[in-house]
Amino acid sequence: MIEPFEVQIPETAIADLRTRLRATRWPEPATVDGWEQGVPLEFARELCRYWAEDYDFGLAERVNAFPGFKTTVDGLGIHFLHVRSPEPDATPLVLTHGWPGSVVEFLDVLGPLTDPAAHGGDPADAFHVVAPSLPGFGWSDKPSATGWNVKRIARAWDELMGRLGYERYAAQGGDWGAGVTNMLAKIAPGRLIGVHVNMAGVPYDEAVLGEPTAEEKSALDDLARFRAVGSAYAQQQATRPQTLGYGLTDSPAAQAAWIAEKFWEWTDNDGSPETALSWRQLLDAISVYWFTATAASSARIYWEGKERDVSAVEVPSGISIFPREIIRPSRRWAELRYTDLRWYEVLSAGGHFAAFERPDVFVGQLRGFFRSLR
């Protein structure tokens, strides 16, 4: 059964948030300038002040502007947005977010993807869009037992698309959403029109590729730096998500800082994340986690996903490389895994949250790739 679902954020929850923010016990400043030791105190204080005093708490209305639903798949309630195109021959497309993301990332692309004619595009490029919330994220239910790994999520998405009447469909994702998208190509290749990712996880194989080019070496150096100084969050979430959850679920300042650091590190910004995304966008993203109390349940995807699948993706594939992405494989590097790579473009601006940061570019990439498959 598929039932309509609307996001609700009670006034009592907003009042509680404001009380907690105003009562935050702050640490001393870092002993270095900038973000080297984490979110600077002055940034954290301003972010939380803005959240309590100036933020537009119309998040529910912004999400509910699009048709939302909930259904039970494999015993778990799955929330999803489902926006049908006015074009009858539109391509069905499932969009999957990652961490610390949510369906909020896609709000600015749903209109152009589903109704290109109304946004200056070609009606032939239209999609019927399904954007689910990952298990334990947003308004999907929180798993109460182990087992909700990437493969199980991909099977649930395939079931969901079939339940909605889509026998063949396209898939797109970034971050964990890329993992789900790649897995869909593995478990349901006959139903996939093609897959597009904006984060292509491909190990570099020097035995096959030889010495890296200058561009590849730069990407490998950036990836090594991320692993050395930027991946502690992943280790914590993969090993002790429950312990982490107590602080993040109780303290909105902690939840805000935990997520804001990633928006600083992974967006194409000018030194501070609000130069890539507005204060409202940053706090929309953070508010999803706060109001749903999903700090621990969302972190568990790392615990479930310690064994990463990097098997070949053999359906028609497209990759868009944004300059502030965590991993940026060259075309020949990407082809080690994506064996039927039809689209590969390196963009001049943007980062890890492609649809959120650069909605027009993101839409153009999807239109271009899937148009090439028609």
Coordinates of C-alpha atoms in Angstrom, one line a residue:
M1 CA 0.0 0.0 0.0
I2 CA 1.2 3.5 -0.9
E3 CA -0.2 6.3 1.2
P4 CA 0.2 10.1 0.9
F5 CA 2.6 11.5 3.4
E6 CA 3.2 15.1 4.5
V7 CA 6.1 16.3 6.6
Q8 CA 5.0 17.9 9.9
I9 CA 7.2 20.0 12.2
P10 CA 5.2 20.9 15.3
E11 CA 5.6 24.3 16.9
T12 CA 6.5 22.6 20.1
A13 CA 9.5 21.0 18.4
I14 CA 10.6 24.4 17.1
A15 CA 10.2 26.0 20.5
D16 CA 12.3 23.1 22.1
L17 CA 15.0 23.6 19.5
R18 CA 15.2 27.3 20.2
T19 CA 15.4 26.7 23.9
R20 CA 18.3 24.2 23.5
L21 CA 20.2 26.5 21.1
R22 CA 19.9 29.4 23.4
A23 CA 21.2 27.3 26.3
T24 CA 24.2 25.8 24.5
R25 CA 27.3 25.4 26.5
W26 CA 30.1 26.4 24.2
P27 CA 33.7 25.2 24.2
E28 CA 36.7 27.6 24.0
P29 CA 37.9 28.6 20.6
A30 CA 40.4 26.4 18.7
T31 CA 44.1 27.0 19.2
V32 CA 44.5 27.7 15.5
D33 CA 42.7 30.0 13.1
G34 CA 40.4 28.7 10.4
W35 CA 38.9 25.2 10.2
E36 CA 42.0 23.0 10.7
Q37 CA 40.7 21.7 14.1
G38 CA 37.1 21.7 13.0
V39 CA 34.2 24.2 12.9
P40 CA 35.4 27.6 14.2
L41 CA 33.6 28.8 17.3
E42 CA 32.5 32.0 15.8
F43 CA 31.0 30.2 12.8
A44 CA 29.2 27.6 15.0
R45 CA 27.8 30.4 17.2
E46 CA 26.5 32.4 14.3
L47 CA 25.0 29.3 12.6
C48 CA 23.1 28.4 15.8
R49 CA 22.1 32.0 16.4
Y50 CA 20.7 32.2 12.9
W51 CA 18.9 28.9 13.4
A52 CA 17.2 30.1 16.6
E53 CA 16.4 33.6 15.6
D54 CA 16.4 34.2 11.8
Y55 CA 15.8 30.8 10.1
D56 CA 12.6 30.3 8.1
F57 CA 11.1 27.2 9.7
G58 CA 9.0 26.5 6.6
L59 CA 10.9 23.4 5.8
A60 CA 7.8 21.2 5.9
E61 CA 6.0 23.4 3.4
R62 CA 9.1 23.4 1.1
V63 CA 9.1 19.6 1.1
N64 CA 5.3 19.3 0.9
A65 CA 5.3 21.4 -2.2
F66 CA 6.0 18.1 -3.9
P67 CA 3.9 14.9 -3.7
G68 CA 5.2 12.8 -0.8
F69 CA 4.3 9.2 0.0
K70 CA 5.2 6.4 2.3
T71 CA 5.1 2.6 1.7
T72 CA 6.4 -0.5 3.4
V73 CA 9.2 -2.3 1.5
D74 CA 10.9 -5.4 3.0
G75 CA 9.3 -4.6 6.3
L76 CA 10.4 -1.0 6.6
G77 CA 8.5 2.2 6.0
I78 CA 10.1 4.1 3.1
H79 CA 9.3 7.8 2.5
F80 CA 9.7 9.2 -1.0
L81 CA 8.8 12.1 -3.2
H82 CA 7.2 11.1 -6.5
V83 CA 6.8 13.8 -9.0
R84 CA 5.2 12.7 -12.3
S85 CA 6.0 14.7 -15.4
P86 CA 3.2 16.1 -17.6
E87 CA 5.0 14.5 -20.5
P88 CA 3.5 10.9 -20.9
D89 CA 6.7 9.5 -22.4
A90 CA 9.0 10.8 -19.6
T91 CA 11.8 8.6 -18.4
P92 CA 11.3 7.2 -14.9
L93 CA 14.2 8.2 -12.7
V94 CA 15.1 7.3 -9.1
L95 CA 17.3 9.8 -7.3
T96 CA 19.2 8.7 -4.2
H97 CA 20.9 11.1 -1.7
G98 CA 23.7 10.2 0.7
W99 CA 25.0 11.4 4.1
P100 CA 24.6 14.1 5.3
G101 CA 22.0 14.6 2.7
S102 CA 18.3 14.1 2.3
V103 CA 15.6 14.7 -0.3
V104 CA 15.9 18.4 0.4
E105 CA 19.0 18.4 -1.9
F106 CA 16.7 17.7 -4.8
L107 CA 14.0 20.3 -4.3
D108 CA 15.4 22.8 -6.8
V109 CA 15.8 20.2 -9.5
L110 CA 12.5 18.4 -9.4
G111 CA 10.6 21.0 -11.4
P112 CA 13.2 21.3 -14.3
L113 CA 13.6 17.5 -14.4
T114 CA 9.9 16.7 -14.5
D115 CA 8.7 19.7 -16.6
P116 CA 11.5 20.9 -18.8
A117 CA 9.2 22.8 -21.1
A118 CA 8.2 25.1 -18.2
H119 CA 11.9 25.7 -17.5
G120 CA 13.1 26.5 -20.9
G121 CA 14.0 23.0 -21.9
D122 CA 13.0 20.3 -24.4
P123 CA 9.9 18.2 -23.3
A124 CA 11.7 15.1 -24.7
D125 CA 14.1 15.4 -21.7
A126 CA 11.4 15.0 -19.1
F127 CA 11.6 12.5 -16.2
H128 CA 9.1 11.0 -13.8
V129 CA 11.2 11.5 -10.6
V130 CA 11.2 9.2 -7.5
A131 CA 13.3 10.5 -4.6
P132 CA 13.3 8.2 -1.6
S133 CA 14.7 8.9 1.9
L134 CA 17.3 6.2 2.7
P135 CA 16.4 3.9 5.6
G136 CA 17.1 5.6 8.9
F137 CA 17.3 9.0 7.1
G138 CA 14.7 11.8 7.0
W139 CA 11.1 10.5 7.1
S140 CA 11.8 6.9 6.3
D141 CA 11.6 4.5 9.2
K142 CA 14.6 3.6 11.3
P143 CA 15.7 0.0 11.0
S144 CA 15.4 -1.9 14.3
A145 CA 17.7 -4.7 13.3
T146 CA 20.9 -5.1 11.2
G147 CA 21.0 -5.8 7.5
W148 CA 20.0 -2.6 5.8
N149 CA 23.2 -2.4 3.6
V150 CA 23.5 -0.9 0.1
K151 CA 22.4 -4.1 -1.5
R152 CA 19.2 -4.4 0.5
I153 CA 18.5 -0.7 -0.2
A154 CA 18.9 -1.2 -3.9
R155 CA 16.6 -4.2 -3.8
A156 CA 14.0 -2.0 -2.0
W157 CA 14.4 0.7 -4.6
D158 CA 13.9 -1.8 -7.4
E159 CA 10.7 -3.1 -5.6
L160 CA 9.5 0.5 -5.2
M161 CA 10.0 1.4 -8.8
G162 CA 8.1 -1.7 -9.9
R163 CA 5.3 -1.0 -7.4
L164 CA 5.0 2.5 -9.0
G165 CA 4.5 0.9 -12.4
Y166 CA 8.0 1.5 -13.8
E167 CA 9.2 -1.6 -15.5
R168 CA 12.4 0.1 -16.8
Y169 CA 13.9 3.2 -15.2
A170 CA 17.1 5.3 -14.9
A171 CA 19.0 5.8 -11.6
Q172 CA 21.2 8.6 -10.3
G173 CA 23.1 9.2 -7.1
G174 CA 26.0 10.7 -5.2
D175 CA 27.7 9.7 -2.0
W176 CA 25.9 6.6 -0.6
G177 CA 23.3 7.3 -3.3
A178 CA 26.0 6.4 -5.9
G179 CA 26.6 3.1 -4.1
V180 CA 22.9 2.3 -4.3
T181 CA 22.8 3.4 -7.9
N182 CA 25.8 1.2 -8.8
M183 CA 24.2 -1.7 -6.9
L184 CA 21.0 -1.3 -8.9
A185 CA 23.0 -1.8 -12.1
K186 CA 24.3 -5.1 -10.6
I187 CA 21.1 -6.6 -9.2
A188 CA 18.6 -5.4 -11.9
P189 CA 20.6 -4.7 -15.1
G190 CA 17.7 -5.7 -17.3
R191 CA 15.5 -3.0 -15.8
L192 CA 18.1 -0.2 -15.8
I193 CA 18.1 2.2 -18.8
G194 CA 21.3 3.6 -17.5
V195 CA 23.0 5.0 -14.3
H196 CA 24.5 8.4 -13.6
V197 CA 26.7 9.2 -10.7
N198 CA 28.4 12.4 -9.4
M199 CA 30.7 10.4 -7.1
A200 CA 32.5 7.6 -8.9
G201 CA 34.2 5.3 -6.4
V202 CA 36.9 3.5 -8.4
P203 CA 40.2 2.2 -7.0
Y204 CA 43.3 3.3 -8.9
D205 CA 45.0 0.3 -10.4
E206 CA 48.6 1.1 -11.2
A207 CA 49.2 -2.4 -12.6
V208 CA 46.6 -1.5 -15.3
L209 CA 47.0 2.2 -15.7
G210 CA 50.7 2.7 -15.0
E211 CA 52.0 5.9 -13.5
P212 CA 49.2 8.4 -12.9
T213 CA 49.0 11.5 -15.0
A214 CA 49.5 14.9 -13.4
E215 CA 45.7 15.3 -13.2
E216 CA 45.3 11.8 -11.7
K217 CA 48.1 12.4 -9.2
S218 CA 46.4 15.6 -8.0
A219 CA 43.2 13.6 -7.5
L220 CA 45.0 10.8 -5.7
D221 CA 46.8 13.4 -3.5
D222 CA 43.5 15.0 -2.5
L223 CA 42.0 11.6 -1.8
A224 CA 45.0 10.7 0.4
R225 CA 44.6 14.0 2.3
F226 CA 40.9 13.3 2.9
R227 CA 41.7 9.9 4.3
A228 CA 44.4 11.3 6.5
V229 CA 42.6 14.3 8.0
G230 CA 39.0 14.4 6.8
S231 CA 37.6 10.9 7.3
A232 CA 37.4 10.5 11.1
Y233 CA 33.6 11.1 10.9
A234 CA 33.3 8.0 8.7
Q235 CA 35.4 5.9 11.1
Q236 CA 33.3 6.9 14.0
Q237 CA 30.0 6.3 12.2
A238 CA 31.3 2.9 10.9
T239 CA 32.4 1.7 14.3
R240 CA 30.4 3.5 17.1
P241 CA 27.3 5.1 15.6
Q242 CA 25.3 4.6 18.8
T243 CA 27.8 6.4 21.0
L244 CA 27.9 9.3 18.6
G245 CA 24.1 9.5 18.4
Y246 CA 23.6 10.5 22.1
G247 CA 25.3 13.8 21.7
L248 CA 24.0 14.7 18.3
T249 CA 20.4 13.7 19.2
D250 CA 20.5 15.8 22.4
S251 CA 22.4 18.9 21.2
P252 CA 21.3 20.8 18.1
A253 CA 24.6 22.7 18.3
A254 CA 26.5 19.4 18.0
Q255 CA 24.3 18.2 15.2
A256 CA 24.7 21.5 13.3
A257 CA 28.5 21.5 13.7
W258 CA 28.8 17.8 12.7
I259 CA 27.0 18.4 9.4
A260 CA 28.3 22.0 8.7
E261 CA 31.9 20.8 8.7
K262 CA 31.1 18.6 5.7
F263 CA 29.4 21.4 3.9
W264 CA 32.6 23.4 4.4
E265 CA 34.9 20.6 3.3
W266 CA 32.9 19.3 0.4
T267 CA 31.3 22.3 -1.3
D268 CA 32.9 24.6 -3.8
N269 CA 33.0 27.6 -1.4
D270 CA 35.2 30.6 -0.8
G271 CA 36.4 29.6 2.6
S272 CA 33.0 29.2 4.4
P273 CA 30.1 27.0 3.4
E274 CA 27.5 29.8 3.2
T275 CA 29.3 31.0 0.1
A276 CA 28.2 27.8 -1.7
L277 CA 24.8 27.3 0.0
S278 CA 22.6 29.9 1.7
W279 CA 22.2 29.9 5.5
R280 CA 18.6 28.6 4.9
Q281 CA 19.8 25.7 2.7
L282 CA 22.4 24.7 5.2
L283 CA 19.9 24.7 8.0
D284 CA 17.2 23.0 5.9
A285 CA 19.7 20.1 5.5
I286 CA 20.6 20.1 9.2
S287 CA 17.0 20.5 10.3
V288 CA 16.0 17.3 8.6
Y289 CA 18.3 15.4 10.9
W290 CA 17.4 17.3 14.0
F291 CA 13.6 17.1 13.7
T292 CA 13.6 13.4 12.7
A293 CA 16.2 12.6 15.4
T294 CA 18.1 10.5 12.8
A295 CA 21.8 11.2 13.9
A296 CA 22.4 7.6 15.0
S297 CA 20.1 5.8 12.5
S298 CA 21.6 7.6 9.5
A299 CA 25.2 7.0 10.8
R300 CA 24.5 3.2 10.8
I301 CA 24.7 3.1 7.0
Y302 CA 28.5 3.4 7.6
W303 CA 28.4 0.5 10.0
E304 CA 26.4 -1.6 7.6
G305 CA 28.6 -0.6 4.7
K306 CA 32.1 -1.3 5.9
E307 CA 32.5 -3.8 3.1
R308 CA 32.3 -1.6 0.0
D309 CA 31.3 -3.1 -3.3
V310 CA 33.5 -2.0 -6.2
S311 CA 32.4 -4.6 -8.7
A312 CA 31.9 -3.6 -12.4
V313 CA 29.0 -1.5 -13.5
E314 CA 28.1 -2.9 -16.8
V315 CA 25.0 -0.9 -17.9
P316 CA 25.2 2.4 -19.8
S317 CA 26.8 4.8 -17.4
G318 CA 27.4 8.6 -17.1
I319 CA 29.8 10.3 -14.7
S320 CA 29.9 14.0 -13.9
I321 CA 33.1 15.2 -12.1
F322 CA 32.7 18.3 -10.0
P323 CA 36.0 19.9 -8.9
R324 CA 35.4 19.7 -5.1
E325 CA 34.3 16.1 -5.1
I326 CA 36.1 13.7 -2.7
I327 CA 37.2 11.4 -5.5
R328 CA 37.7 12.5 -9.1
P329 CA 38.8 9.7 -11.4
S330 CA 39.9 10.4 -14.9
R331 CA 38.0 8.8 -17.7
R332 CA 40.4 5.9 -18.2
W333 CA 40.5 5.4 -14.4
A334 CA 36.7 5.4 -14.3
E335 CA 36.5 2.9 -17.1
L336 CA 38.2 0.3 -14.9
R337 CA 34.8 -0.1 -13.2
Y338 CA 32.2 1.5 -15.5
T339 CA 32.7 -0.8 -18.5
D340 CA 30.0 0.9 -20.6
L341 CA 30.8 4.5 -20.0
R342 CA 28.8 6.7 -22.4
W343 CA 29.1 10.1 -20.7
Y344 CA 32.1 11.7 -18.8
E345 CA 32.3 15.4 -18.2
V346 CA 34.5 17.4 -15.9
L347 CA 32.7 20.6 -14.6
S348 CA 34.3 23.9 -13.8
A349 CA 32.5 24.5 -10.5
G350 CA 30.6 22.6 -7.8
G351 CA 31.3 20.0 -5.2
H352 CA 30.0 16.9 -3.5
F353 CA 26.3 18.1 -3.2
A354 CA 25.9 18.6 -6.9
A355 CA 22.1 19.0 -7.1
F356 CA 22.1 21.3 -4.1
E357 CA 25.0 23.5 -5.1
R358 CA 24.6 23.6 -8.9
P359 CA 21.0 22.6 -9.7
D360 CA 21.1 24.0 -13.3
V361 CA 24.4 22.2 -14.1
F362 CA 23.1 19.0 -12.4
V363 CA 19.9 19.0 -14.5
G364 CA 21.9 19.7 -17.7
Q365 CA 24.2 16.7 -17.0
L366 CA 21.3 14.3 -16.5
R367 CA 19.4 15.6 -19.5
G368 CA 22.6 15.3 -21.7
F369 CA 23.5 11.8 -20.6
F370 CA 20.0 10.2 -20.8
R371 CA 19.3 12.0 -24.0
S372 CA 22.3 10.2 -25.5
L373 CA 20.7 6.9 -24.6
R374 CA 17.5 7.5 -26.5

